[in-house]
PDB file of C-alpha atoms and ligand atoms in Angstrom:
ATOM      1  CA  MET A   1      25.706 -12.317 -28.574  1.00 40.00           C
ATOM      2  CA  LYS A   2      27.362  -9.214 -30.004  1.00 41.00           C
ATOM      3  CA  TYR A   3      25.711  -5.824 -30.172  1.00 45.00           C
ATOM      4  CA  PRO A   4      26.659  -3.359 -32.850  1.00 43.00           C
ATOM      5  CA  TRP A   5      28.022  -0.800 -30.427  1.00 42.00           C
ATOM      6  CA  SER A   6      29.875  -3.102 -28.071  1.00 39.00           C
ATOM      7  CA  SER A   7      32.633  -3.199 -30.633  1.00 41.00           C
ATOM      8  CA  ILE A   8      32.586   0.576 -30.826  1.00 38.00           C
ATOM      9  CA  THR A   9      32.975   1.115 -27.108  1.00 40.00           C
ATOM     10  CA  GLY A  10      34.576  -2.214 -26.434  1.00 41.00           C
ATOM     11  CA  SER A  11      32.985  -1.996 -23.012  1.00 44.00           C
ATOM     12  CA  VAL A  12      31.581  -4.948 -21.158  1.00 41.00           C
ATOM     13  CA  ALA A  13      29.690  -2.543 -18.948  1.00 43.00           C
ATOM     14  CA  HIS A  14      27.816  -1.198 -21.933  1.00 49.00           C
ATOM     15  CA  SER A  15      26.679  -4.555 -23.180  1.00 50.00           C
ATOM     16  CA  ARG A  16      25.615  -5.465 -19.669  1.00 50.00           C
ATOM     17  CA  GLY A  17      23.673  -2.205 -19.608  1.00 48.00           C
ATOM     18  CA  PHE A  18      22.102  -3.204 -22.861  1.00 49.00           C
ATOM     19  CA  ALA A  19      21.113  -6.599 -21.458  1.00 50.00           C
ATOM     20  CA  ILE A  20      19.398  -4.858 -18.544  1.00 46.00           C
ATOM     21  CA  LEU A  21      17.577  -2.565 -20.936  1.00 46.00           C
ATOM     22  CA  LEU A  22      16.539  -5.572 -22.960  1.00 43.00           C
ATOM     23  CA  VAL A  23      15.113  -7.268 -19.869  1.00 44.00           C
ATOM     24  CA  LEU A  24      13.291  -4.083 -18.903  1.00 44.00           C
ATOM     25  CA  TRP A  25      11.939  -3.764 -22.404  1.00 48.00           C
ATOM     26  CA  LEU A  26      10.804  -7.386 -22.469  1.00 43.00           C
ATOM     27  CA  SER A  27       9.049  -7.051 -19.122  1.00 45.00           C
ATOM     28  CA  CYS A  28       7.405  -3.847 -20.260  1.00 43.00           C
ATOM     29  CA  CYS A  29       6.087  -5.183 -23.486  1.00 41.00           C
ATOM     30  CA  THR A  30       4.944  -8.581 -22.357  1.00 41.00           C
ATOM     31  CA  PHE A  31       2.956  -6.806 -19.646  1.00 42.00           C
ATOM     32  CA  THR A  32       0.105  -5.644 -21.878  1.00 41.00           C
ATOM     33  CA  SER A  33      -0.536  -9.187 -23.001  1.00 38.00           C
ATOM     34  CA  THR A  34      -0.828 -10.557 -19.459  1.00 39.00           C
ATOM     35  CA  GLU A  35      -2.624  -7.600 -17.893  1.00 42.00           C
ATOM     36  CA  ALA A  36      -5.999  -8.975 -18.868  1.00 42.00           C
ATOM     37  CA  TYR A  37      -5.459 -12.347 -17.167  1.00 41.00           C
ATOM     38  CA  ASP A  38      -7.452 -11.383 -14.112  1.00 56.00           C
ATOM     39  CA  ALA A  39      -9.254 -14.695 -13.774  1.00 66.00           C
ATOM     40  CA  VAL A  40      -6.013 -16.399 -12.782  1.00 66.00           C
ATOM     41  CA  ASP A  41      -5.473 -13.897  -9.982  1.00 79.00           C
ATOM     42  CA  PRO A  42      -8.768 -13.967  -8.106  1.00 79.00           C
ATOM     43  CA  SER A  43      -7.256 -13.203  -4.700  1.00 80.00           C
ATOM     44  CA  GLY A  44      -5.043 -10.436  -6.091  1.00 92.00           C
ATOM     45  CA  ASN A  45      -5.032  -7.462  -3.781  1.00 95.00           C
ATOM     46  CA  ILE A  46      -2.986  -4.586  -2.536  1.00 97.00           C
ATOM     47  CA  THR A  47      -2.466  -4.699   1.225  1.00 98.00           C
ATOM     48  CA  ILE A  48      -1.558  -1.594   3.192  1.00 98.00           C
ATOM     49  CA  LYS A  49      -0.001  -2.375   6.538  1.00 98.00           C
ATOM     50  CA  TRP A  50       0.529   0.166   9.326  1.00 98.00           C
ATOM     51  CA  ASP A  51       3.073  -0.771  11.979  1.00 98.00           C
ATOM     52  CA  VAL A  52       3.249   1.507  14.996  1.00 98.00           C
ATOM     53  CA  ILE A  53       6.932   1.564  15.886  1.00 97.00           C
ATOM     54  CA  SER A  54       6.869   4.070  18.729  1.00 98.00           C
ATOM     55  CA  TRP A  55       4.509   6.078  20.888  1.00 98.00           C
ATOM     56  CA  THR A  56       5.172   9.805  21.224  1.00 98.00           C
ATOM     57  CA  PRO A  57       3.889  12.316  23.807  1.00 98.00           C
ATOM     58  CA  ASP A  58       0.967  13.215  21.531  1.00 97.00           C
ATOM     59  CA  GLY A  59       0.606  10.267  19.185  1.00 98.00           C
ATOM     60  CA  TYR A  60       2.687   7.701  17.395  1.00 98.00           C
ATOM     61  CA  VAL A  61       5.158   6.957  14.622  1.00 98.00           C
ATOM     62  CA  ALA A  62       4.109   4.345  12.079  1.00 98.00           C
ATOM     63  CA  VAL A  63       5.738   2.723   9.093  1.00 98.00           C
ATOM     64  CA  VAL A  64       3.181   2.246   6.346  1.00 98.00           C
ATOM     65  CA  THR A  65       3.928  -0.433   3.755  1.00 98.00           C
ATOM     66  CA  ILE A  66       2.019  -1.020   0.542  1.00 98.00           C
ATOM     67  CA  TYR A  67       2.312  -4.550  -0.873  1.00 98.00           C
ATOM     68  CA  ASN A  68       1.163  -5.143  -4.434  1.00 97.00           C
ATOM     69  CA  PHE A  69       0.132  -8.792  -4.043  1.00 96.00           C
ATOM     70  CA  GLN A  70      -1.323  -8.909  -7.539  1.00 95.00           C
ATOM     71  CA  GLN A  71       0.281 -11.456  -9.829  1.00 93.00           C
ATOM     72  CA  TYR A  72       0.487  -9.291 -12.929  1.00 91.00           C
ATOM     73  CA  ARG A  73      -0.960  -5.838 -12.472  1.00 93.00           C
ATOM     74  CA  ARG A  74       1.608  -3.202 -11.706  1.00 94.00           C
ATOM     75  CA  ILE A  75       1.198   0.381 -10.680  1.00 96.00           C
ATOM     76  CA  GLN A  76       2.583   2.490 -13.461  1.00 95.00           C
ATOM     77  CA  ALA A  77       3.668   6.133 -13.570  1.00 94.00           C
ATOM     78  CA  PRO A  78       2.628   8.556 -12.166  1.00 95.00           C
ATOM     79  CA  GLY A  79       2.221   6.046  -9.352  1.00 97.00           C
ATOM     80  CA  TRP A  80      -0.012   5.408  -6.370  1.00 97.00           C
ATOM     81  CA  THR A  81      -1.904   7.983  -4.343  1.00 98.00           C
ATOM     82  CA  LEU A  82      -3.050   6.940  -0.886  1.00 98.00           C
ATOM     83  CA  GLY A  83      -5.727   8.753   1.086  1.00 98.00           C
ATOM     84  CA  TRP A  84      -7.628   8.251   4.336  1.00 98.00           C
ATOM     85  CA  VAL A  85      -9.802  10.168   6.784  1.00 98.00           C
ATOM     86  CA  TRP A  86      -8.599  10.694  10.350  1.00 98.00           C
ATOM     87  CA  ALA A  87     -10.953   9.527  13.084  1.00 98.00           C
ATOM     88  CA  LYS A  88     -10.344  12.608  15.261  1.00 97.00           C
ATOM     89  CA  LYS A  89      -8.271  15.776  14.859  1.00 97.00           C
ATOM     90  CA  GLU A  90      -4.987  14.043  14.095  1.00 98.00           C
ATOM     91  CA  VAL A  91      -2.222  15.863  12.236  1.00 98.00           C
ATOM     92  CA  ILE A  92       0.912  14.654  10.509  1.00 98.00           C
ATOM     93  CA  TRP A  93       3.969  16.177  12.155  1.00 98.00           C
ATOM     94  CA  SER A  94       6.399  14.779   9.623  1.00 98.00           C
ATOM     95  CA  MET A  95       6.910  12.123   6.998  1.00 98.00           C
ATOM     96  CA  MET A  96       9.862  10.244   5.574  1.00 97.00           C
ATOM     97  CA  GLY A  97       9.793   8.717   2.104  1.00 97.00           C
ATOM     98  CA  SER A  98       6.548  10.355   1.040  1.00 97.00           C
ATOM     99  CA  GLN A  99       4.628  13.595   1.373  1.00 98.00           C
ATOM    100  CA  THR A 100       1.078  14.854   1.405  1.00 98.00           C
ATOM    101  CA  THR A 101      -0.035  16.802  -1.632  1.00 98.00           C
ATOM    102  CA  GLU A 102      -1.529  19.586   0.509  1.00 98.00           C
ATOM    103  CA  GLN A 103      -0.690  20.939   3.922  1.00 98.00           C
ATOM    104  CA  GLY A 104      -4.181  22.159   4.754  1.00 98.00           C
ATOM    105  CA  ASP A 105      -4.989  24.677   7.479  1.00 98.00           C
ATOM    106  CA  CYS A 106      -2.435  24.480  10.275  1.00 98.00           C
ATOM    107  CA  SER A 107      -3.173  28.005  11.541  1.00 97.00           C
ATOM    108  CA  LYS A 108      -3.920  26.838  15.063  1.00 95.00           C
ATOM    109  CA  TYR A 109      -0.350  25.552  15.432  1.00 96.00           C
ATOM    110  CA  LYS A 110       2.325  28.023  16.524  1.00 94.00           C
ATOM    111  CA  GLY A 111       6.037  27.304  16.484  1.00 94.00           C
ATOM    112  CA  ASN A 112       6.239  23.783  15.154  1.00 94.00           C
ATOM    113  CA  VAL A 113       3.906  23.590  12.187  1.00 97.00           C
ATOM    114  CA  PRO A 114       2.730  20.125  11.102  1.00 98.00           C
ATOM    115  CA  HIS A 115       3.439  18.691   7.674  1.00 98.00           C
ATOM    116  CA  CYS A 116      -0.313  18.262   7.147  1.00 98.00           C
ATOM    117  CA  CYS A 117      -3.454  19.268   9.061  1.00 98.00           C
ATOM    118  CA  LYS A 118      -6.039  17.976   6.614  1.00 98.00           C
ATOM    119  CA  LYS A 119      -8.765  15.675   7.882  1.00 98.00           C
ATOM    120  CA  ASP A 120      -8.325  13.664   4.673  1.00 98.00           C
ATOM    121  CA  PRO A 121      -4.624  13.678   3.750  1.00 98.00           C
ATOM    122  CA  THR A 122      -3.505  12.556   0.308  1.00 98.00           C
ATOM    123  CA  VAL A 123      -0.079  10.940   0.247  1.00 98.00           C
ATOM    124  CA  VAL A 124       2.251  10.420  -2.705  1.00 98.00           C
ATOM    125  CA  ASP A 125       5.617   8.705  -2.906  1.00 97.00           C
ATOM    126  CA  LEU A 126       8.797  10.734  -3.295  1.00 97.00           C
ATOM    127  CA  LEU A 127      10.901  10.436  -6.406  1.00 96.00           C
ATOM    128  CA  PRO A 128      14.067   8.407  -6.831  1.00 95.00           C
ATOM    129  CA  GLY A 129      17.016  10.625  -5.971  1.00 92.00           C
ATOM    130  CA  THR A 130      15.387  12.047  -2.846  1.00 93.00           C
ATOM    131  CA  PRO A 131      18.067  13.145  -0.336  1.00 94.00           C
ATOM    132  CA  TYR A 132      19.054  10.256   1.925  1.00 92.00           C
ATOM    133  CA  ASN A 133      17.907  12.043   5.061  1.00 92.00           C
ATOM    134  CA  GLN A 134      14.321  11.981   3.742  1.00 93.00           C
ATOM    135  CA  GLN A 135      14.350   8.326   2.716  1.00 95.00           C
ATOM    136  CA  ILE A 136      13.443   5.080   4.427  1.00 95.00           C
ATOM    137  CA  ALA A 137      13.845   1.543   3.071  1.00 95.00           C
ATOM    138  CA  ASN A 138      11.555   0.830   0.093  1.00 96.00           C
ATOM    139  CA  CYS A 139      10.564   4.438  -0.396  1.00 96.00           C
ATOM    140  CA  CYS A 140      10.988   6.900  -3.151  1.00 97.00           C
ATOM    141  CA  LYS A 141      10.039   4.937  -6.244  1.00 96.00           C
ATOM    142  CA  GLY A 142       7.819   7.644  -7.656  1.00 97.00           C
ATOM    143  CA  GLY A 143       4.829   5.498  -6.654  1.00 97.00           C
ATOM    144  CA  ILE A 144       5.678   2.802  -9.188  1.00 97.00           C
ATOM    145  CA  LEU A 145       5.205  -0.784  -8.047  1.00 97.00           C
ATOM    146  CA  ASN A 146       5.891  -4.016  -9.849  1.00 97.00           C
ATOM    147  CA  SER A 147       3.603  -6.989  -9.190  1.00 96.00           C
ATOM    148  CA  TRP A 148       4.234  -9.766  -6.668  1.00 96.00           C
ATOM    149  CA  GLY A 149       4.275 -12.354  -9.438  1.00 94.00           C
ATOM    150  CA  ARG A 150       7.062 -10.568 -11.274  1.00 95.00           C
ATOM    151  CA  ASP A 151       9.301  -9.075  -8.627  1.00 96.00           C
ATOM    152  CA  PRO A 152       8.243  -9.159  -4.969  1.00 96.00           C
ATOM    153  CA  ALA A 153      11.117  -6.895  -3.945  1.00 95.00           C
ATOM    154  CA  ALA A 154       9.901  -4.197  -6.314  1.00 97.00           C
ATOM    155  CA  ALA A 155       6.242  -4.709  -5.335  1.00 97.00           C
ATOM    156  CA  VAL A 156       6.638  -3.021  -1.954  1.00 98.00           C
ATOM    157  CA  SER A 157       6.577   0.657  -1.067  1.00 97.00           C
ATOM    158  CA  SER A 158       7.052   2.153   2.416  1.00 98.00           C
ATOM    159  CA  PHE A 159       6.939   5.478   4.158  1.00 98.00           C
ATOM    160  CA  GLN A 160       7.034   6.677   7.733  1.00 98.00           C
ATOM    161  CA  VAL A 161       4.509   9.005   9.297  1.00 98.00           C
ATOM    162  CA  SER A 162       4.632  10.776  12.651  1.00 98.00           C
ATOM    163  CA  VAL A 163       1.083  11.398  13.839  1.00 98.00           C
ATOM    164  CA  GLY A 164       0.143  14.012  16.445  1.00 98.00           C
ATOM    165  CA  ALA A 165      -3.027  14.945  18.311  1.00 98.00           C
ATOM    166  CA  ALA A 166      -3.656  11.212  18.305  1.00 98.00           C
ATOM    167  CA  GLY A 167      -4.058   8.394  20.784  1.00 97.00           C
ATOM    168  CA  ASN A 168      -0.729   7.188  22.116  1.00 97.00           C
ATOM    169  CA  THR A 169      -1.678   3.825  23.573  1.00 98.00           C
ATOM    170  CA  ASN A 170      -3.184   0.846  21.836  1.00 96.00           C
ATOM    171  CA  LYS A 171      -6.458   1.630  23.644  1.00 97.00           C
ATOM    172  CA  THR A 172      -6.742   5.307  22.737  1.00 98.00           C
ATOM    173  CA  LEU A 173      -5.423   5.221  19.176  1.00 98.00           C
ATOM    174  CA  LYS A 174      -8.307   5.491  16.691  1.00 98.00           C
ATOM    175  CA  LEU A 175      -7.693   3.819  13.344  1.00 98.00           C
ATOM    176  CA  PRO A 176      -7.826   6.004  10.242  1.00 98.00           C
ATOM    177  CA  ARG A 177     -10.878   5.372   8.055  1.00 98.00           C
ATOM    178  CA  ASN A 178     -12.103   5.491   4.475  1.00 98.00           C
ATOM    179  CA  PHE A 179      -8.892   4.491   2.783  1.00 98.00           C
ATOM    180  CA  THR A 180      -8.569   5.252  -0.908  1.00 97.00           C
ATOM    181  CA  LEU A 181      -5.881   3.973  -3.230  1.00 97.00           C
ATOM    182  CA  LYS A 182      -5.664   5.575  -6.624  1.00 96.00           C
ATOM    183  CA  ALA A 183      -3.475   4.476  -9.480  1.00 95.00           C
ATOM    184  CA  PRO A 184      -3.589   4.991 -13.225  1.00 94.00           C
ATOM    185  CA  GLY A 185      -6.706   3.180 -14.457  1.00 89.00           C
ATOM    186  CA  PRO A 186      -9.949   2.603 -12.591  1.00 89.00           C
ATOM    187  CA  GLY A 187      -8.207   2.352  -9.224  1.00 86.00           C
ATOM    188  CA  TYR A 188      -8.904   0.288  -6.128  1.00 95.00           C
ATOM    189  CA  THR A 189     -11.591  -0.120  -3.509  1.00 95.00           C
ATOM    190  CA  CYS A 190     -10.298  -0.452   0.029  1.00 97.00           C
ATOM    191  CA  GLY A 191     -11.899  -2.162   2.985  1.00 97.00           C
ATOM    192  CA  PRO A 192     -11.746  -0.967   6.586  1.00 98.00           C
ATOM    193  CA  ALA A 193      -8.566  -1.069   8.648  1.00 98.00           C
ATOM    194  CA  LYS A 194      -8.370  -4.211  10.787  1.00 98.00           C
ATOM    195  CA  ILE A 195      -6.126  -4.702  13.787  1.00 98.00           C
ATOM    196  CA  VAL A 196      -3.930  -7.754  13.188  1.00 98.00           C
ATOM    197  CA  ARG A 197      -1.182  -9.575  15.022  1.00 98.00           C
ATOM    198  CA  PRO A 198       1.746  -7.160  15.455  1.00 98.00           C
ATOM    199  CA  THR A 199       4.419  -7.586  12.809  1.00 98.00           C
ATOM    200  CA  LYS A 200       7.656  -9.173  13.958  1.00 97.00           C
ATOM    201  CA  PHE A 201      10.833  -7.746  12.494  1.00 94.00           C
ATOM    202  CA  SER A 202      14.061  -9.661  12.572  1.00 92.00           C
ATOM    203  CA  THR A 203      17.459  -8.031  12.404  1.00 88.00           C
ATOM    204  CA  SER A 204      19.544  -8.822   9.347  1.00 87.00           C
ATOM    205  CA  ASP A 205      21.697 -11.265  11.326  1.00 92.00           C
ATOM    206  CA  LYS A 206      18.468 -12.950  12.571  1.00 90.00           C
ATOM    207  CA  ARG A 207      19.707 -12.830  16.163  1.00 93.00           C
ATOM    208  CA  ARG A 208      17.031 -10.538  17.485  1.00 95.00           C
ATOM    209  CA  THR A 209      13.347 -10.063  16.776  1.00 95.00           C
ATOM    210  CA  THR A 210      11.440  -6.918  17.599  1.00 95.00           C
ATOM    211  CA  GLN A 211       7.766  -6.302  17.124  1.00 97.00           C
ATOM    212  CA  ALA A 212       5.430  -3.498  16.232  1.00 98.00           C
ATOM    213  CA  LEU A 213       3.484  -1.954  19.119  1.00 98.00           C
ATOM    214  CA  MET A 214       0.309  -2.243  17.083  1.00 98.00           C
ATOM    215  CA  THR A 215      -0.436  -3.260  13.492  1.00 98.00           C
ATOM    216  CA  TRP A 216      -3.420  -2.848  11.220  1.00 98.00           C
ATOM    217  CA  ASN A 217      -4.058  -3.942   7.637  1.00 98.00           C
ATOM    218  CA  VAL A 218      -6.205  -2.513   4.895  1.00 98.00           C
ATOM    219  CA  THR A 219      -6.954  -4.586   1.806  1.00 97.00           C
ATOM    220  CA  CYS A 220      -7.713  -2.959  -1.518  1.00 97.00           C
ATOM    221  CA  THR A 221      -8.917  -4.696  -4.663  1.00 95.00           C
ATOM    222  CA  TYR A 222      -8.902  -3.582  -8.276  1.00 92.00           C
ATOM    223  CA  SER A 223     -12.230  -2.220  -9.410  1.00 86.00           C
TER     224      SER A 223
HETATM  225  C1  NAG B 301      -4.145 -10.649  -0.446  1.00 53.53           C
HETATM  226  O1  NAG B 301      -3.217 -11.358  -1.238  1.00 53.53           O
HETATM  227  C2  NAG B 301      -2.343 -12.182  -0.472  1.00 53.53           C
HETATM  228  C3  NAG B 301      -1.335 -12.791  -1.417  1.00 53.53           C
HETATM  229  O2  NAG B 301      -1.966 -13.402  -2.478  1.00 53.53           O
HETATM  230  C4  NAG B 301      -3.166 -13.249   0.230  1.00 53.53           C
HETATM  231  O3  NAG B 301      -2.317 -14.052   1.014  1.00 53.53           O
HETATM  232  C5  NAG B 301      -4.187 -12.568   1.128  1.00 53.53           C
HETATM  233  O4  NAG B 301      -5.013 -13.540   1.707  1.00 53.53           O
HETATM  234  C6  NAG B 301      -5.027 -11.604   0.318  1.00 53.53           C
HETATM  235  N1  NAG B 301      -5.870 -10.868   1.253  1.00 53.53           N
HETATM  236  C7  NAG B 301      -7.188 -10.810   1.111  1.00 53.53           C
HETATM  237  C8  NAG B 301      -7.936 -10.086   2.170  1.00 53.53           C
HETATM  238  O5  NAG B 301      -7.765 -11.321   0.149  1.00 53.53           O
HETATM  239  C1  NAG B 302      -2.601  -3.541  23.924  1.00 53.53           C
HETATM  240  O1  NAG B 302      -1.445  -3.792  24.669  1.00 53.53           O
HETATM  241  C2  NAG B 302      -1.650  -4.732  25.704  1.00 53.53           C
HETATM  242  C3  NAG B 302      -0.374  -4.860  26.526  1.00 53.53           C
HETATM  243  O2  NAG B 302       0.647  -4.111  26.004  1.00 53.53           O
HETATM  244  C4  NAG B 302      -2.049  -6.056  25.109  1.00 53.53           C
HETATM  245  O3  NAG B 302      -2.293  -7.007  26.120  1.00 53.53           O
HETATM  246  C5  NAG B 302      -3.307  -5.878  24.271  1.00 53.53           C
HETATM  247  O4  NAG B 302      -3.628  -7.080  23.614  1.00 53.53           O
HETATM  248  C6  NAG B 302      -3.085  -4.794  23.238  1.00 53.53           C
HETATM  249  N1  NAG B 302      -4.328  -4.542  22.524  1.00 53.53           N
HETATM  250  C7  NAG B 302      -4.387  -4.388  21.210  1.00 53.53           C
HETATM  251  C8  NAG B 302      -5.708  -4.060  20.631  1.00 53.53           C
HETATM  252  O5  NAG B 302      -3.396  -4.499  20.498  1.00 53.53           O
HETATM  253  C1  NAG B 303     -16.429   7.323   5.268  1.00 53.53           C
HETATM  254  O1  NAG B 303     -17.128   6.183   4.824  1.00 53.53           O
HETATM  255  C2  NAG B 303     -18.403   6.034   5.394  1.00 53.53           C
HETATM  256  C3  NAG B 303     -18.990   4.740   4.886  1.00 53.53           C
HETATM  257  O2  NAG B 303     -18.043   3.728   4.930  1.00 53.53           O
HETATM  258  C4  NAG B 303     -19.272   7.200   4.976  1.00 53.53           C
HETATM  259  O3  NAG B 303     -20.527   7.078   5.599  1.00 53.53           O
HETATM  260  C5  NAG B 303     -18.600   8.489   5.419  1.00 53.53           C
HETATM  261  O4  NAG B 303     -19.348   9.596   4.932  1.00 53.53           O
HETATM  262  C6  NAG B 303     -17.185   8.586   4.892  1.00 53.53           C
HETATM  263  N1  NAG B 303     -16.580   9.760   5.471  1.00 53.53           N
HETATM  264  C7  NAG B 303     -15.841  10.587   4.768  1.00 53.53           C
HETATM  265  C8  NAG B 303     -15.329  11.783   5.513  1.00 53.53           C
HETATM  266  O5  NAG B 303     -15.548  10.393   3.601  1.00 53.53           O
HETATM  267  C1  NAG B 304      -1.398  -8.062   7.190  1.00 53.53           C
HETATM  268  O1  NAG B 304      -0.564  -7.735   6.102  1.00 53.53           O
HETATM  269  C2  NAG B 304       0.728  -8.373   6.178  1.00 53.53           C
HETATM  270  C3  NAG B 304       1.526  -7.870   4.994  1.00 53.53           C
HETATM  271  O2  NAG B 304       0.857  -8.116   3.840  1.00 53.53           O
HETATM  272  C4  NAG B 304       0.585  -9.866   6.155  1.00 53.53           C
HETATM  273  O3  NAG B 304       1.860 -10.453   6.289  1.00 53.53           O
HETATM  274  C5  NAG B 304      -0.303 -10.287   7.302  1.00 53.53           C
HETATM  275  O4  NAG B 304      -0.527 -11.670   7.214  1.00 53.53           O
HETATM  276  C6  NAG B 304      -1.627  -9.557   7.216  1.00 53.53           C
HETATM  277  N1  NAG B 304      -2.444  -9.955   8.343  1.00 53.53           N
HETATM  278  C7  NAG B 304      -3.674 -10.410   8.175  1.00 53.53           C
HETATM  279  C8  NAG B 304      -4.385 -10.847   9.411  1.00 53.53           C
HETATM  280  O5  NAG B 304      -4.219 -10.446   7.079  1.00 53.53           O
END
């Protein structure tokens, strides 16, 4: 196949670029026709998994991963917005790969000021091109997620949150409540957080497996 401008530039890279654009365009424009096929995706859901990866003197650090398990429905720009309500007086000391939209009232903290003191934080993804020192794996996609049926690798979004004024054992930690997941369109209804078997992570060479200290899942369905 020869494109009009590949002869102008004579560049293989350009025609490869064009092929990628073509694929993107095809996936974009076949989407509208399949979006309505909900009946074939009855168990479609978005699962939000929290893995506690370390305890801290006043709380914990968790990696939060959003999996779009829906076959066809993607999350389009401007992307997902995740909210919850803390069970106690927890604060967010810091985040990697995402941020809260508001800091809230942190006036009782002196010196180190938390990233967010709101009882009901609202979290959004960072944009592509975020400095590397603020990224974690699978972050920073501007909240855009493909669907599991189309591209599992692009259907996952992660961020890391460091929680303070929180329980720091698996007996004292109180799960966040009232999860909300918003996306362009009607949005999603989320169930309660449920403690599940801790996630096992294997190193890339598969020679060592580590596991989360505590894991909980939240399932959200389109509504
Ligand atoms: C969510 O979707 C995944 C993948 O289809 C499925 O394995 C899981 O059971 C679903 N979860 C719920 C609670 O329906
Ligand atoms: C908490 O941790 C202990 C030991 O580390 C374990 O036996 C127990 O099952 C854990 N409980 C929960 C709710 O994860
Ligand atoms: C959280 O949800 C419960 C019902 O599930 C409701 O009674 C409560 O008012 C909600 N709390 C907040 C702060 O939204
Ligand atoms: C929790 O979510 C993860 C990621 O989607 C999944 O692998 C795991 O099976 C879920 N656990 C339960 C009990 O649903």
